[in-house]
Amino acid sequence: MSWVHPAWLARLGRLERPGRPGRLGGDAGAVLRLDPGCGLGAEAYTISRAGGVTTVVAADEAGLMYGSFHALRLGDGDLAAETHAPAKARRVVQHWDNVFVHPVMGQVERGYSGGSVFWEDGALTGNLDRVGDYARLLASTGINLVSVNNVNVHAGEARLLTERIGEVAVLAERFRPYHIRVLLSVSFASPMVLGGLDTADPGDKRVRAWWAAAARRVYARIPDFGGFVVKADSEGQPGPYAYGRTHADGANMLAAALAPFGGEVYWRAFVYNHRQDWRDRSTDRARAAYEHFAPLDGQFADNVVVQVKHGPIDFQVREPVSPVLLGMPATRLAVELQATQEYTGQQRHLCYLPPLWTSVLSTVADHVDAVVTVSNVGEDAYWTGHPLAQANLYAAGRLAWDPALDPGAVLDEWISLTFPEAARETLHALMDRSWCVYEQYTAPLGVGFMVHPGDHYGPDVDGYEYSRWGTYHFADRDGVGVDRTRATGTGFTGQYPAPWRDEYESLATCPDELLLFFHHVPYRHVLRSGLTVIQHIYDTHFAGAAAVTAMRRRWAELAPELVGAELHERVRERLAEQERSAVEWRDQINTYFLRKSGVPDAHGRRIF
Ligand code: GCW
């Protein structure tokens, strides 16, 4: 019961187990009743409060723990009994942490919160107590699975599966008291890299035997091990295609090795040609995941979860829902979200992402078995590089537990748990619309990828235009956007079921915010909002940058002692950088499109 933190005892009072009623300490502010016969399912709990005493009942310890965290979230007053059960049994945070500092990507790939909480310069962290704190933090949000290393598995990291599994076991020990199981990212080429075989072909008996033995050894050390995360045939990672095998062949081989122990494979669908010729208009990166995976629907083993990024491209500020999530009814799926903010300001910008996430979850929640979020946590004293980015992590857990939660209510919950009442209004003023504001001053109308190549921070409109990455906007003197229609374009709209296939296909019904994702239109094309595309670009960029200035000023008005002087200063610094960057975005985008189109701003504002 180590999730019962000493500091809680005063608030959480007594613990009753069947036949062993007891007092844990402090005043009986709460009764936690473990009752296997109470009829509740795994992890569920009933919570009520009367006469100042909160009662939590659950059939298992995990349920009791989640109920206890709920008790800590409650305000004053009585509460009629409510039962809560997780919508998803798999609520996952995945780390892109390297064990060895990578020459380009550093200790954490796309990490903006300092070093890794798990690894330091090739070794296991010396700060295991912090891992325990992190476990409690994640559990309090509802997370119950965590992967501890990057999906890009380099040679050194591959060894976690074999000779360094003991270090993963040490981490698992810290997570176990909080009912969190550990996952490991593995290299598909492990039988060669680690096992000395001359192939990693799933059709080869020796390869299958190698994986079975590897899984056995893992479970000998970590009996509740969650399973493997695999990035295969993607951005240079090895995979089954080298042997003429499918992703189902590859995933099922690993699944067979894990099945005897109850483990699962999280097999990523982020597969596309990253060596495209920009001249080649027949290839559309948006189509890739569906083309590789949808034909395999029904062929994956029961303990494979195909893990799909929420949009067809790559965590842009606005994308349609990935058609893979709507097109594989006979496959267990996970939706992958990204808290780290690679393309949404890298935690230098304030960007509360749950409005984006719930717009996706409202469509796909019923189609997925798991919600996976790429972590934004590091060694930083605030856990996240932007102190207010903690709200994204908090919401990742809460929304995995209940995807129907309102993002504003989740934010309010986080604010109440973190800051005094007097700071609440300011925080809402800064955060509620921060995703929309970010969208306003960056790439317009769903077109995406106008970022600086490599580090993905700041504007560079043509940075990827003539690259091999398949992320183009096709702006010319007449118009902008990617024609993905069936009628005249890449045909991507045809990957969607009705009604989306027709809604996106037609200019008359395509939502404004996704227009340039699906259509190439003239600058004077009139949006459903009544504005022309070019005027929309100017207006949103001026408005977005101005909104950031207002955010910066609003924060300056908040008394530092309300939130702590250091935190206040850190956020002030970040907002100053966000303002500088938003102005840069505004001016580069507006200038670029003025020069391309020759159409002046209707309001005569300054464009360069
Ligand atoms: O967005 C891209 C990132 C890569 C990342 C990849 C992925 C871990 O730029 O750094 O690699 O996605 O999701 O695999």
Coordinates of C-alpha atoms and ligand atoms in Angstrom, one line a residue, residues 96 105 109-110 150-152 231 234-235 268 270 272 285 309 314-315 336 338 342-343 374 449 454 456, ligand 1:
W96 CA 11.2 9.0 -26.0
M105 CA 18.6 14.2 -30.3
E109 CA 14.3 12.9 -28.2
R110 CA 12.0 15.9 -28.6
N150 CA 12.6 5.9 -26.9
V151 CA 10.8 4.2 -29.8
N152 CA 14.0 4.8 -31.9
K231 CA 8.6 1.3 -34.3
S234 CA 9.8 3.7 -39.9
E235 CA 12.3 6.4 -40.3
R268 CA 3.2 1.7 -34.2
F270 CA 3.7 5.5 -38.2
Y272 CA 5.7 6.2 -44.5
R285 CA 2.4 10.8 -46.9
K309 CA -0.9 8.8 -34.3
D314 CA 2.6 14.0 -37.5
F315 CA 1.2 15.8 -34.5
E336 CA -1.3 8.3 -29.9
Q338 CA 1.8 14.0 -28.1
E342 CA 7.3 19.0 -30.7
Y343 CA 5.2 21.0 -33.2
V374 CA 4.1 10.8 -25.6
F449 CA 4.7 21.9 -41.4
G454 CA 15.4 19.4 -37.9
H456 CA 10.9 21.9 -35.6
Ligands
GCW1 O1 7.6 13.5 -35.3 C1 8.6 12.6 -35.5 C2 9.7 13.1 -34.6 C3 10.7 12.0 -34.3 C4 10.0 10.8 -33.7 C5 8.9 10.3 -34.7 C6 8.1 9.2 -34.2 C7 10.7 9.3 -32.0 O2 10.3 14.2 -35.3 O3 11.7 12.5 -33.5 O4 10.8 9.8 -33.3 O5 8.1 11.4 -35.0 O6 7.0 9.4 -33.7 O7 8.6 8.0 -34.3

